[in-house]
Amino acid sequence: RRSAPHSDSSEELGGQDAAEKKALAFRRLQVQIKIEEFLKSYTRGQNLVKINARGKRYARRVYVDTAKRALVIQGANGPKIFPFAAMKEVDLETRTTKEGRVETLLICAIEKEGRIVKELTPAFPDQAKASAFVNCVTLFSLALRRTQSD
């Protein structure tokens, strides 16, 4: 047997539209919470390991300067500032160290005048912290690049 056709599809669409708006509002709230947590922990700074191009490891303090809209890496020769707008690509890579520990690397390409001039590679001991860092940095760099081009 065939069932009777639905009375009016516009009612269904109205309900679906409201559900989508609710879901979007929820996602925005989740993103806002993640960003607030990120800024709370990285405004004070976190101790991370920076790996240079040759593979040498250095302990560094990494923090976010909200006034300069940049990621700052505090090293032996003073702070190095990397604006979020200059960050072209941000990727994650997981690997095992010689000691058998699993670490998550963030690979961040810094662009200057259309060319990639530097690659930042901080190592995170925790996968969740690394992915939260990547998500927030990607969001900031996309948003700031968009505002610069407008």
PDB file of N, CA and C in Angstrom, residues 45-94:
ATOM      1  N   GLY A  45      51.699  31.372  27.874  1.00  0.00           N
ATOM      2  CA  GLY A  45      52.794  30.651  27.228  1.00  0.00           C
ATOM      3  C   GLY A  45      52.873  29.199  27.664  1.00  0.00           C
ATOM      4  N   GLN A  46      53.409  28.379  26.784  1.00  0.00           N
ATOM      5  CA  GLN A  46      53.595  26.952  27.038  1.00  0.00           C
ATOM      6  C   GLN A  46      55.033  26.587  26.675  1.00  0.00           C
ATOM      7  N   ASN A  47      55.580  25.649  27.400  1.00  0.00           N
ATOM      8  CA  ASN A  47      56.918  25.148  27.070  1.00  0.00           C
ATOM      9  C   ASN A  47      56.775  24.032  26.045  1.00  0.00           C
ATOM     10  N   LEU A  48      57.384  24.229  24.888  1.00  0.00           N
ATOM     11  CA  LEU A  48      57.354  23.223  23.839  1.00  0.00           C
ATOM     12  C   LEU A  48      58.779  22.967  23.355  1.00  0.00           C
ATOM     13  N   VAL A  49      58.921  21.941  22.538  1.00  0.00           N
ATOM     14  CA  VAL A  49      60.215  21.645  21.929  1.00  0.00           C
ATOM     15  C   VAL A  49      60.158  22.078  20.477  1.00  0.00           C
ATOM     16  N   LYS A  50      61.137  22.894  20.070  1.00  0.00           N
ATOM     17  CA  LYS A  50      61.229  23.315  18.671  1.00  0.00           C
ATOM     18  C   LYS A  50      62.274  22.439  18.005  1.00  0.00           C
ATOM     19  N   ILE A  51      61.948  21.944  16.826  1.00  0.00           N
ATOM     20  CA  ILE A  51      62.902  21.124  16.089  1.00  0.00           C
ATOM     21  C   ILE A  51      63.334  21.913  14.866  1.00  0.00           C
ATOM     22  N   ASN A  52      64.638  22.109  14.704  1.00  0.00           N
ATOM     23  CA  ASN A  52      65.111  22.891  13.558  1.00  0.00           C
ATOM     24  C   ASN A  52      65.237  22.008  12.311  1.00  0.00           C
ATOM     25  N   ALA A  53      65.664  22.591  11.217  1.00  0.00           N
ATOM     26  CA  ALA A  53      65.734  21.887   9.932  1.00  0.00           C
ATOM     27  C   ALA A  53      66.697  20.698   9.974  1.00  0.00           C
ATOM     28  N   ARG A  54      67.732  20.775  10.817  1.00  0.00           N
ATOM     29  CA  ARG A  54      68.697  19.681  10.907  1.00  0.00           C
ATOM     30  C   ARG A  54      68.267  18.601  11.899  1.00  0.00           C
ATOM     31  N   GLY A  55      67.161  18.843  12.604  1.00  0.00           N
ATOM     32  CA  GLY A  55      66.671  17.849  13.551  1.00  0.00           C
ATOM     33  C   GLY A  55      67.081  18.079  14.994  1.00  0.00           C
ATOM     34  N   LYS A  56      67.799  19.180  15.261  1.00  0.00           N
ATOM     35  CA  LYS A  56      68.188  19.480  16.643  1.00  0.00           C
ATOM     36  C   LYS A  56      66.968  19.987  17.400  1.00  0.00           C
ATOM     37  N   ARG A  57      66.917  19.642  18.689  1.00  0.00           N
ATOM     38  CA  ARG A  57      65.757  19.979  19.519  1.00  0.00           C
ATOM     39  C   ARG A  57      66.125  21.072  20.528  1.00  0.00           C
ATOM     40  N   TYR A  58      65.228  22.050  20.662  1.00  0.00           N
ATOM     41  CA  TYR A  58      65.444  23.148  21.598  1.00  0.00           C
ATOM     42  C   TYR A  58      64.179  23.374  22.412  1.00  0.00           C
ATOM     43  N   ALA A  59      64.347  23.572  23.722  1.00  0.00           N
ATOM     44  CA  ALA A  59      63.207  23.911  24.575  1.00  0.00           C
ATOM     45  C   ALA A  59      62.877  25.383  24.350  1.00  0.00           C
ATOM     46  N   ARG A  60      61.633  25.670  24.072  1.00  0.00           N
ATOM     47  CA  ARG A  60      61.209  27.043  23.805  1.00  0.00           C
ATOM     48  C   ARG A  60      59.881  27.351  24.495  1.00  0.00           C
ATOM     49  N   ARG A  61      59.709  28.611  24.837  1.00  0.00           N
ATOM     50  CA  ARG A  61      58.438  29.095  25.390  1.00  0.00           C
ATOM     51  C   ARG A  61      57.654  29.657  24.209  1.00  0.00           C
ATOM     52  N   VAL A  62      56.443  29.145  24.008  1.00  0.00           N
ATOM     53  CA  VAL A  62      55.618  29.583  22.876  1.00  0.00           C
ATOM     54  C   VAL A  62      54.376  30.281  23.439  1.00  0.00           C
ATOM     55  N   TYR A  63      54.120  31.489  22.956  1.00  0.00           N
ATOM     56  CA  TYR A  63      52.910  32.179  23.391  1.00  0.00           C
ATOM     57  C   TYR A  63      52.301  32.998  22.265  1.00  0.00           C
ATOM     58  N   VAL A  64      51.075  33.450  22.496  1.00  0.00           N
ATOM     59  CA  VAL A  64      50.343  34.240  21.507  1.00  0.00           C
ATOM     60  C   VAL A  64      50.323  35.687  21.965  1.00  0.00           C
ATOM     61  N   ASP A  65      50.727  36.587  21.071  1.00  0.00           N
ATOM     62  CA  ASP A  65      50.638  38.023  21.341  1.00  0.00           C
ATOM     63  C   ASP A  65      49.390  38.518  20.619  1.00  0.00           C
ATOM     64  N   THR A  66      48.337  38.786  21.388  1.00  0.00           N
ATOM     65  CA  THR A  66      47.065  39.184  20.765  1.00  0.00           C
ATOM     66  C   THR A  66      47.145  40.583  20.162  1.00  0.00           C
ATOM     67  N   ALA A  67      47.978  41.453  20.731  1.00  0.00           N
ATOM     68  CA  ALA A  67      48.103  42.812  20.196  1.00  0.00           C
ATOM     69  C   ALA A  67      48.757  42.782  18.813  1.00  0.00           C
ATOM     70  N   LYS A  68      49.783  41.946  18.674  1.00  0.00           N
ATOM     71  CA  LYS A  68      50.485  41.856  17.389  1.00  0.00           C
ATOM     72  C   LYS A  68      49.870  40.818  16.463  1.00  0.00           C
ATOM     73  N   ARG A  69      48.882  40.061  16.993  1.00  0.00           N
ATOM     74  CA  ARG A  69      48.232  38.981  16.237  1.00  0.00           C
ATOM     75  C   ARG A  69      49.276  38.019  15.685  1.00  0.00           C
ATOM     76  N   ALA A  70      50.104  37.528  16.606  1.00  0.00           N
ATOM     77  CA  ALA A  70      51.226  36.693  16.184  1.00  0.00           C
ATOM     78  C   ALA A  70      51.532  35.615  17.207  1.00  0.00           C
ATOM     79  N   LEU A  71      52.212  34.598  16.713  1.00  0.00           N
ATOM     80  CA  LEU A  71      52.749  33.541  17.560  1.00  0.00           C
ATOM     81  C   LEU A  71      54.180  33.953  17.892  1.00  0.00           C
ATOM     82  N   VAL A  72      54.546  33.900  19.164  1.00  0.00           N
ATOM     83  CA  VAL A  72      55.878  34.329  19.583  1.00  0.00           C
ATOM     84  C   VAL A  72      56.606  33.129  20.167  1.00  0.00           C
ATOM     85  N   ILE A  73      57.827  32.898  19.699  1.00  0.00           N
ATOM     86  CA  ILE A  73      58.657  31.827  20.233  1.00  0.00           C
ATOM     87  C   ILE A  73      59.836  32.471  20.931  1.00  0.00           C
ATOM     88  N   GLN A  74      59.876  32.277  22.254  1.00  0.00           N
ATOM     89  CA  GLN A  74      60.925  32.874  23.074  1.00  0.00           C
ATOM     90  C   GLN A  74      62.128  31.956  23.075  1.00  0.00           C
ATOM     91  N   GLY A  75      63.226  32.423  22.502  1.00  0.00           N
ATOM     92  CA  GLY A  75      64.439  31.610  22.414  1.00  0.00           C
ATOM     93  C   GLY A  75      65.593  32.233  23.154  1.00  0.00           C
ATOM     94  N   ALA A  76      66.759  31.666  22.966  1.00  0.00           N
ATOM     95  CA  ALA A  76      67.969  32.157  23.638  1.00  0.00           C
ATOM     96  C   ALA A  76      68.337  33.562  23.170  1.00  0.00           C
ATOM     97  N   ASN A  77      68.060  33.868  21.898  1.00  0.00           N
ATOM     98  CA  ASN A  77      68.402  35.194  21.350  1.00  0.00           C
ATOM     99  C   ASN A  77      67.223  36.154  21.371  1.00  0.00           C
ATOM    100  N   GLY A  78      66.282  35.948  22.266  1.00  0.00           N
ATOM    101  CA  GLY A  78      65.127  36.820  22.377  1.00  0.00           C
ATOM    102  C   GLY A  78      63.936  36.270  21.615  1.00  0.00           C
ATOM    103  N   PRO A  79      62.822  36.993  21.649  1.00  0.00           N
ATOM    104  CA  PRO A  79      61.595  36.489  21.020  1.00  0.00           C
ATOM    105  C   PRO A  79      61.610  36.611  19.499  1.00  0.00           C
ATOM    106  N   LYS A  80      61.078  35.606  18.840  1.00  0.00           N
ATOM    107  CA  LYS A  80      60.877  35.643  17.383  1.00  0.00           C
ATOM    108  C   LYS A  80      59.373  35.703  17.155  1.00  0.00           C
ATOM    109  N   ILE A  81      58.935  36.663  16.352  1.00  0.00           N
ATOM    110  CA  ILE A  81      57.508  36.895  16.141  1.00  0.00           C
ATOM    111  C   ILE A  81      57.097  36.393  14.766  1.00  0.00           C
ATOM    112  N   PHE A  82      56.050  35.571  14.744  1.00  0.00           N
ATOM    113  CA  PHE A  82      55.524  35.011  13.497  1.00  0.00           C
ATOM    114  C   PHE A  82      54.056  35.392  13.379  1.00  0.00           C
ATOM    115  N   PRO A  83      53.719  36.404  12.554  1.00  0.00           N
ATOM    116  CA  PRO A  83      52.315  36.827  12.421  1.00  0.00           C
ATOM    117  C   PRO A  83      51.434  35.697  11.883  1.00  0.00           C
ATOM    118  N   PHE A  84      50.219  35.591  12.434  1.00  0.00           N
ATOM    119  CA  PHE A  84      49.288  34.555  11.979  1.00  0.00           C
ATOM    120  C   PHE A  84      48.963  34.719  10.501  1.00  0.00           C
ATOM    121  N   ALA A  85      48.903  35.977  10.039  1.00  0.00           N
ATOM    122  CA  ALA A  85      48.554  36.241   8.643  1.00  0.00           C
ATOM    123  C   ALA A  85      49.607  35.683   7.682  1.00  0.00           C
ATOM    124  N   ALA A  86      50.855  35.504   8.156  1.00  0.00           N
ATOM    125  CA  ALA A  86      51.932  34.997   7.295  1.00  0.00           C
ATOM    126  C   ALA A  86      51.975  33.468   7.255  1.00  0.00           C
ATOM    127  N   MET A  87      51.137  32.836   8.063  1.00  0.00           N
ATOM    128  CA  MET A  87      51.148  31.375   8.114  1.00  0.00           C
ATOM    129  C   MET A  87      50.315  30.811   6.973  1.00  0.00           C
ATOM    130  N   LYS A  88      50.991  30.153   6.061  1.00  0.00           N
ATOM    131  CA  LYS A  88      50.341  29.660   4.845  1.00  0.00           C
ATOM    132  C   LYS A  88      49.711  28.290   5.047  1.00  0.00           C
ATOM    133  N   GLU A  89      50.514  27.340   5.518  1.00  0.00           N
ATOM    134  CA  GLU A  89      50.026  25.974   5.711  1.00  0.00           C
ATOM    135  C   GLU A  89      50.355  25.513   7.106  1.00  0.00           C
ATOM    136  N   VAL A  90      49.401  24.855   7.745  1.00  0.00           N
ATOM    137  CA  VAL A  90      49.618  24.310   9.073  1.00  0.00           C
ATOM    138  C   VAL A  90      49.210  22.841   9.031  1.00  0.00           C
ATOM    139  N   ASP A  91      50.157  21.963   9.320  1.00  0.00           N
ATOM    140  CA  ASP A  91      49.912  20.519   9.238  1.00  0.00           C
ATOM    141  C   ASP A  91      50.354  19.815  10.506  1.00  0.00           C
ATOM    142  N   LEU A  92      49.810  18.608  10.699  1.00  0.00           N
ATOM    143  CA  LEU A  92      50.202  17.759  11.816  1.00  0.00           C
ATOM    144  C   LEU A  92      50.902  16.511  11.296  1.00  0.00           C
ATOM    145  N   GLU A  93      51.865  16.047  12.052  1.00  0.00           N
ATOM    146  CA  GLU A  93      52.546  14.800  11.694  1.00  0.00           C
ATOM    147  C   GLU A  93      52.877  14.081  12.999  1.00  0.00           C
ATOM    148  N   THR A  94      52.557  12.796  13.065  1.00  0.00           N
ATOM    149  CA  THR A  94      52.864  12.013  14.265  1.00  0.00           C
ATOM    150  C   THR A  94      54.034  11.094  13.958  1.00  0.00           C
TER     151      THR A  94
END
